PDB file of C-alpha atoms in Angstrom:
ATOM      1  CA  MET O   1     -13.575  21.723   1.714  1.00 40.00           C
ATOM      2  CA  LYS O   2     -14.050  18.124   4.095  1.00 38.00           C
ATOM      3  CA  SER O   3     -17.289  17.830   1.860  1.00 37.00           C
ATOM      4  CA  PHE O   4     -15.536  18.382  -1.267  1.00 32.00           C
ATOM      5  CA  ILE O   5     -12.839  15.972  -0.514  1.00 35.00           C
ATOM      6  CA  VAL O   6     -15.272  13.636   0.281  1.00 33.00           C
ATOM      7  CA  ALA O   7     -17.110  13.616  -3.152  1.00 33.00           C
ATOM      8  CA  ALA O   8     -13.741  13.629  -5.048  1.00 34.00           C
ATOM      9  CA  ALA O   9     -13.213  10.158  -3.256  1.00 36.00           C
ATOM     10  CA  LEU O  10     -16.722   9.140  -4.164  1.00 33.00           C
ATOM     11  CA  LEU O  11     -15.925  10.210  -7.792  1.00 33.00           C
ATOM     12  CA  ALA O  12     -12.617   8.381  -8.362  1.00 36.00           C
ATOM     13  CA  PHE O  13     -13.931   4.818  -7.502  1.00 35.00           C
ATOM     14  CA  ALA O  14     -17.312   5.177 -10.161  1.00 37.00           C
ATOM     15  CA  LYS O  15     -16.628   5.642 -13.923  1.00 40.00           C
ATOM     16  CA  ASP O  16     -20.062   7.617 -13.586  1.00 39.00           C
ATOM     17  CA  ALA O  17     -22.708   8.252 -11.230  1.00 38.00           C
ATOM     18  CA  ASP O  18     -24.864   4.998 -11.652  1.00 40.00           C
ATOM     19  CA  ALA O  19     -22.037   3.049 -10.867  1.00 39.00           C
ATOM     20  CA  LEU O  20     -22.503   3.953  -6.989  1.00 41.00           C
ATOM     21  CA  SER O  21     -26.143   2.963  -6.846  1.00 42.00           C
ATOM     22  CA  THR O  22     -26.666   0.264  -9.705  1.00 44.00           C
ATOM     23  CA  PRO O  23     -25.051  -2.815  -8.490  1.00 48.00           C
ATOM     24  CA  SER O  24     -23.749  -5.476 -11.441  1.00 45.00           C
ATOM     25  CA  PRO O  25     -26.105  -8.387 -11.807  1.00 51.00           C
ATOM     26  CA  PRO O  26     -24.890 -11.651  -9.989  1.00 49.00           C
ATOM     27  CA  ARG O  27     -23.054 -14.142 -11.999  1.00 49.00           C
ATOM     28  CA  VAL O  28     -21.902 -17.461 -11.091  1.00 48.00           C
ATOM     29  CA  VAL O  29     -18.055 -17.862 -10.716  1.00 48.00           C
ATOM     30  CA  THR O  30     -16.680 -21.527 -10.052  1.00 54.00           C
ATOM     31  CA  GLY O  31     -20.097 -22.629  -8.719  1.00 51.00           C
ATOM     32  CA  GLN O  32     -20.600 -19.608  -6.400  1.00 54.00           C
ATOM     33  CA  VAL O  33     -22.316 -16.872  -7.017  1.00 47.00           C
ATOM     34  CA  SER O  34     -20.589 -13.521  -7.329  1.00 64.00           C
ATOM     35  CA  ASN O  35     -21.312  -9.680  -7.695  1.00 88.00           C
ATOM     36  CA  LEU O  36     -18.774  -7.653  -8.079  1.00 91.00           C
ATOM     37  CA  ILE O  37     -19.195  -4.071  -7.734  1.00 91.00           C
ATOM     38  CA  PRO O  38     -17.585  -1.606  -9.702  1.00 92.00           C
ATOM     39  CA  GLY O  39     -13.857  -1.440  -9.178  1.00 92.00           C
ATOM     40  CA  GLU O  40     -13.411  -4.707  -7.363  1.00 93.00           C
ATOM     41  CA  VAL O  41     -10.969  -7.722  -8.519  1.00 95.00           C
ATOM     42  CA  ASN O  42     -12.202 -11.178  -9.630  1.00 95.00           C
ATOM     43  CA  VAL O  43     -10.145 -12.787  -7.129  1.00 95.00           C
ATOM     44  CA  GLN O  44     -10.473 -15.993  -9.126  1.00 94.00           C
ATOM     45  CA  GLN O  45      -9.892 -14.448 -12.088  1.00 95.00           C
ATOM     46  CA  ALA O  46      -6.760 -12.590 -10.961  1.00 96.00           C
ATOM     47  CA  PHE O  47      -5.456 -15.981  -9.564  1.00 96.00           C
ATOM     48  CA  ALA O  48      -6.352 -18.093 -12.505  1.00 95.00           C
ATOM     49  CA  GLU O  49      -4.062 -15.310 -14.404  1.00 96.00           C
ATOM     50  CA  SER O  50      -0.726 -15.398 -11.653  1.00 96.00           C
ATOM     51  CA  SER O  51       2.002 -17.264 -12.618  1.00 96.00           C
ATOM     52  CA  PHE O  52       3.296 -17.696  -8.815  1.00 98.00           C
ATOM     53  CA  PRO O  53       4.311 -21.021  -8.688  1.00 97.00           C
ATOM     54  CA  ILE O  54       2.536 -20.779  -5.047  1.00 98.00           C
ATOM     55  CA  SER O  55      -1.377 -21.440  -4.789  1.00 97.00           C
ATOM     56  CA  PRO O  56      -2.996 -19.264  -2.514  1.00 98.00           C
ATOM     57  CA  ALA O  57      -4.340 -21.598  -0.240  1.00 97.00           C
ATOM     58  CA  ASP O  58      -0.485 -23.338   0.287  1.00 98.00           C
ATOM     59  CA  LEU O  59       0.659 -19.851   0.354  1.00 98.00           C
ATOM     60  CA  VAL O  60      -1.633 -19.209   3.847  1.00 98.00           C
ATOM     61  CA  ASP O  61      -0.482 -22.216   5.047  1.00 98.00           C
ATOM     62  CA  ARG O  62       2.784 -21.175   4.672  1.00 98.00           C
ATOM     63  CA  ALA O  63       2.845 -17.770   6.094  1.00 98.00           C
ATOM     64  CA  LYS O  64       1.306 -19.520   9.347  1.00 98.00           C
ATOM     65  CA  ALA O  65       4.091 -22.229   9.905  1.00 98.00           C
ATOM     66  CA  VAL O  66       6.384 -19.022   9.320  1.00 97.00           C
ATOM     67  CA  LEU O  67       4.493 -17.267  12.058  1.00 96.00           C
ATOM     68  CA  SER O  68       4.405 -20.456  14.627  1.00 95.00           C
ATOM     69  CA  PRO O  69       6.682 -20.461  17.760  1.00 91.00           C
ATOM     70  CA  GLN O  70       9.049 -22.889  15.827  1.00 93.00           C
ATOM     71  CA  ILE O  71       9.983 -20.343  13.266  1.00 93.00           C
ATOM     72  CA  GLY O  72       8.871 -17.021  14.705  1.00 91.00           C
ATOM     73  CA  ILE O  73       9.586 -15.360  11.134  1.00 94.00           C
ATOM     74  CA  GLY O  74      13.191 -16.011  11.270  1.00 93.00           C
ATOM     75  CA  THR O  75      13.658 -15.547  15.143  1.00 90.00           C
ATOM     76  CA  LYS O  76      13.830 -19.512  16.007  1.00 91.00           C
ATOM     77  CA  ASP O  77      15.262 -21.250  13.091  1.00 94.00           C
ATOM     78  CA  GLY O  78      18.054 -19.307  12.654  1.00 92.00           C
ATOM     79  CA  GLY O  79      16.981 -17.060   9.309  1.00 96.00           C
ATOM     80  CA  THR O  80      16.321 -20.569   7.341  1.00 96.00           C
ATOM     81  CA  CYS O  81      12.737 -18.982   6.411  1.00 97.00           C
ATOM     82  CA  LEU O  82      14.102 -15.639   5.242  1.00 98.00           C
ATOM     83  CA  ALA O  83      15.166 -15.346   2.011  1.00 98.00           C
ATOM     84  CA  ASP O  84      18.766 -13.937   1.299  1.00 98.00           C
ATOM     85  CA  ASP O  85      17.376 -10.560   0.149  1.00 98.00           C
ATOM     86  CA  PHE O  86      14.634 -10.408   2.875  1.00 98.00           C
ATOM     87  CA  GLU O  87      13.655  -7.162   4.171  1.00 98.00           C
ATOM     88  CA  PHE O  88      11.945  -5.980   7.123  1.00 97.00           C
ATOM     89  CA  VAL O  89       9.768  -2.736   6.681  1.00 95.00           C
ATOM     90  CA  ALA O  90       7.365  -1.131   8.748  1.00 91.00           C
ATOM     91  CA  ALA O  91       5.678   2.319   8.825  1.00 86.00           C
ATOM     92  CA  VAL O  92       8.826   4.619  10.651  1.00 86.00           C
ATOM     93  CA  VAL O  93      11.350   1.616  10.406  1.00 87.00           C
ATOM     94  CA  GLY O  94      13.336  -0.136   7.476  1.00 87.00           C
ATOM     95  CA  PRO O  95      14.340  -1.459   4.920  1.00 95.00           C
ATOM     96  CA  ILE O  96      16.424  -3.296   7.333  1.00 96.00           C
ATOM     97  CA  PRO O  97      18.053  -6.318   5.811  1.00 97.00           C
ATOM     98  CA  LYS O  98      18.130 -10.043   6.896  1.00 97.00           C
ATOM     99  CA  GLU O  99      21.435  -9.932   9.161  1.00 96.00           C
ATOM    100  CA  GLU O 100      20.550  -6.536  10.859  1.00 95.00           C
ATOM    101  CA  TYR O 101      16.755  -7.796  11.128  1.00 93.00           C
ATOM    102  CA  LEU O 102      18.061 -11.232  13.162  1.00 93.00           C
ATOM    103  CA  GLU O 103      20.229  -9.292  15.269  1.00 91.00           C
ATOM    104  CA  ALA O 104      17.813  -6.608  16.315  1.00 88.00           C
ATOM    105  CA  LEU O 105      15.410  -9.066  17.104  1.00 82.00           C
ATOM    106  CA  GLY O 106      17.887 -11.315  19.062  1.00 76.00           C
ATOM    107  CA  THR O 107      18.779  -7.948  21.066  1.00 74.00           C
ATOM    108  CA  PHE O 108      14.617  -7.357  21.924  1.00 71.00           C
ATOM    109  CA  LYS O 109      14.073 -10.521  24.719  1.00 73.00           C
ATOM    110  CA  LEU O 110      10.344  -9.715  24.054  1.00 81.00           C
ATOM    111  CA  GLU O 111       9.253 -13.222  25.070  1.00 82.00           C
ATOM    112  CA  GLU O 112      11.478 -13.010  28.253  1.00 84.00           C
ATOM    113  CA  SER O 113       9.854  -9.763  29.202  1.00 87.00           C
ATOM    114  CA  PHE O 114       5.967 -10.205  27.917  1.00 89.00           C
ATOM    115  CA  SER O 115       3.615 -12.785  27.472  1.00 89.00           C
ATOM    116  CA  ILE O 116       1.921 -12.296  24.184  1.00 91.00           C
ATOM    117  CA  GLN O 117      -1.116 -13.380  22.999  1.00 93.00           C
ATOM    118  CA  GLN O 118      -0.940 -12.486  18.729  1.00 94.00           C
ATOM    119  CA  ASN O 119      -4.559 -12.815  18.019  1.00 95.00           C
ATOM    120  CA  PHE O 120      -3.988 -13.022  14.167  1.00 97.00           C
ATOM    121  CA  PHE O 121      -6.710 -13.435  11.976  1.00 97.00           C
ATOM    122  CA  GLY O 122      -8.090 -12.331   8.551  1.00 98.00           C
ATOM    123  CA  PHE O 123      -5.277 -14.765   6.367  1.00 98.00           C
ATOM    124  CA  THR O 124      -5.605 -13.504   2.911  1.00 98.00           C
ATOM    125  CA  VAL O 125      -3.492 -13.637  -0.509  1.00 98.00           C
ATOM    126  CA  ASP O 126      -3.405 -10.803  -2.455  1.00 98.00           C
ATOM    127  CA  PRO O 127      -5.071 -10.887  -6.353  1.00 97.00           C
ATOM    128  CA  ILE O 128      -2.890  -8.460  -7.203  1.00 97.00           C
ATOM    129  CA  GLN O 129       0.529  -9.192  -5.640  1.00 97.00           C
ATOM    130  CA  THR O 130       0.233 -13.003  -5.253  1.00 98.00           C
ATOM    131  CA  ASN O 131       2.911 -13.833  -3.631  1.00 98.00           C
ATOM    132  CA  ARG O 132       1.885 -11.519  -0.450  1.00 98.00           C
ATOM    133  CA  VAL O 133      -0.412 -12.814   2.104  1.00 98.00           C
ATOM    134  CA  TRP O 134      -2.099  -9.938   4.174  1.00 98.00           C
ATOM    135  CA  PHE O 135      -3.383 -10.585   7.616  1.00 98.00           C
ATOM    136  CA  PHE O 136      -4.794  -8.911  10.934  1.00 97.00           C
ATOM    137  CA  SER O 137      -3.151  -9.222  14.648  1.00 97.00           C
ATOM    138  CA  ARG O 138      -4.771  -7.546  18.060  1.00 96.00           C
ATOM    139  CA  GLN O 139      -2.290  -8.931  20.304  1.00 94.00           C
ATOM    140  CA  VAL O 140      -2.549  -8.804  24.348  1.00 94.00           C
ATOM    141  CA  ALA O 141       0.702  -8.826  25.870  1.00 93.00           C
ATOM    142  CA  GLN O 142       1.137  -8.519  29.751  1.00 92.00           C
ATOM    143  CA  HIS O 143       4.652  -7.165  30.700  1.00 91.00           C
ATOM    144  CA  ILE O 144       6.226  -9.931  32.910  1.00 90.00           C
ATOM    145  CA  ALA O 145      10.142  -9.234  33.553  1.00 90.00           C
ATOM    146  CA  PRO O 146      12.039  -6.094  33.244  1.00 88.00           C
ATOM    147  CA  PHE O 147      12.373  -4.754  29.367  1.00 86.00           C
ATOM    148  CA  MET O 148      14.880  -2.379  28.526  1.00 83.00           C
ATOM    149  CA  GLY O 149      14.376  -0.114  32.146  1.00 84.00           C
ATOM    150  CA  ALA O 150      10.969  -1.043  32.529  1.00 86.00           C
ATOM    151  CA  GLU O 151       9.517  -2.887  35.401  1.00 85.00           C
ATOM    152  CA  PRO O 152       6.642  -4.732  35.172  1.00 85.00           C
ATOM    153  CA  GLY O 153       4.866  -3.018  38.769  1.00 79.00           C
ATOM    154  CA  ASN O 154       5.419   0.510  37.212  1.00 80.00           C
ATOM    155  CA  THR O 155       3.154  -0.106  33.985  1.00 78.00           C
ATOM    156  CA  MET O 156       0.072   0.950  33.491  1.00 82.00           C
ATOM    157  CA  ASN O 157      -3.080  -1.387  33.423  1.00 83.00           C
ATOM    158  CA  ASP O 158      -1.385  -3.723  35.663  1.00 83.00           C
ATOM    159  CA  GLY O 159       1.072  -4.276  32.803  1.00 85.00           C
ATOM    160  CA  VAL O 160      -1.470  -5.862  30.375  1.00 91.00           C
ATOM    161  CA  LEU O 161      -0.810  -3.996  27.081  1.00 88.00           C
ATOM    162  CA  ASN O 162      -3.585  -3.835  24.233  1.00 92.00           C
ATOM    163  CA  LEU O 163      -2.153  -3.069  20.991  1.00 91.00           C
ATOM    164  CA  PRO O 164      -4.229  -1.251  18.380  1.00 94.00           C
ATOM    165  CA  PRO O 165      -4.821  -3.616  15.369  1.00 96.00           C
ATOM    166  CA  GLN O 166      -1.994  -4.281  13.263  1.00 96.00           C
ATOM    167  CA  LEU O 167      -1.766  -5.046   9.498  1.00 97.00           C
ATOM    168  CA  HIS O 168       0.954  -7.491   8.479  1.00 97.00           C
ATOM    169  CA  HIS O 169       2.331  -8.816   5.086  1.00 98.00           C
ATOM    170  CA  LEU O 170       4.586 -11.312   4.423  1.00 98.00           C
ATOM    171  CA  ASP O 171       6.388 -11.708   1.045  1.00 98.00           C
ATOM    172  CA  PHE O 172       7.414 -14.784  -0.568  1.00 98.00           C
ATOM    173  CA  ASN O 173       9.466 -16.121  -3.489  1.00 98.00           C
ATOM    174  CA  GLY O 174       8.762 -19.130  -5.653  1.00 98.00           C
ATOM    175  CA  ASP O 175      10.617 -21.377  -3.176  1.00 98.00           C
ATOM    176  CA  GLY O 176       8.503 -20.245  -0.033  1.00 98.00           C
ATOM    177  CA  LEU O 177      11.139 -18.105   1.469  1.00 98.00           C
ATOM    178  CA  VAL O 178      10.192 -14.971   2.840  1.00 98.00           C
ATOM    179  CA  THR O 179      11.265 -12.018   1.342  1.00 98.00           C
ATOM    180  CA  GLU O 180       9.203  -8.973   3.207  1.00 98.00           C
ATOM    181  CA  PHE O 181       7.765  -8.806   6.514  1.00 98.00           C
ATOM    182  CA  GLY O 182       5.951  -6.084   7.220  1.00 96.00           C
ATOM    183  CA  PHE O 183       3.148  -4.113   9.784  1.00 95.00           C
ATOM    184  CA  TYR O 184       1.228  -1.227  10.220  1.00 94.00           C
ATOM    185  CA  THR O 185      -1.459   0.001  12.983  1.00 94.00           C
ATOM    186  CA  ALA O 186      -4.190   0.122  11.025  1.00 92.00           C
ATOM    187  CA  ASP O 187      -6.550   2.004  13.577  1.00 90.00           C
ATOM    188  CA  ARG O 188      -3.803   4.240  15.488  1.00 86.00           C
ATOM    189  CA  ARG O 189      -7.507   5.599  17.783  1.00 85.00           C
ATOM    190  CA  GLN O 190      -7.977   1.915  19.504  1.00 84.00           C
TER     191      GLN O 190
END
């Protein structure tokens, strides 16, 4: 049964059996050699055809600004970086609207209880949904003060939490305001 599922998945990505083994000939795209495989999005073409008003490079810069300690995805700027229709979504939580999101994060006091190293990387704009920035984090947090009844001295690994890799997204409107923020565990075995 597992073999059938694997075979079906492979065939779903190919139009015919040769597509899995025959690479496309290299071609030049804007001065760079491109060797797109069958089913791969031509990112440069997708961005060129996009009607979203913020360029991919500027959108990544905006995402990094929103993640900065000065803004903190709305928690440090009073929510001014968030659109009125903002929603937080995650695997088991949400959608949560703007005011409820800000209120919930205001009560957690994570920065008072943990010294957190975010370890963000891999920022990229989605070529299909060009208002979305995807990125990863590999957070490491040191438990430094009581949190929801848990004391730092009573935690495993001397209070060091190595969280599994997380895949995040930030969606923006044309004015550069965040309309959606979400994250998901990318590898729960880590």
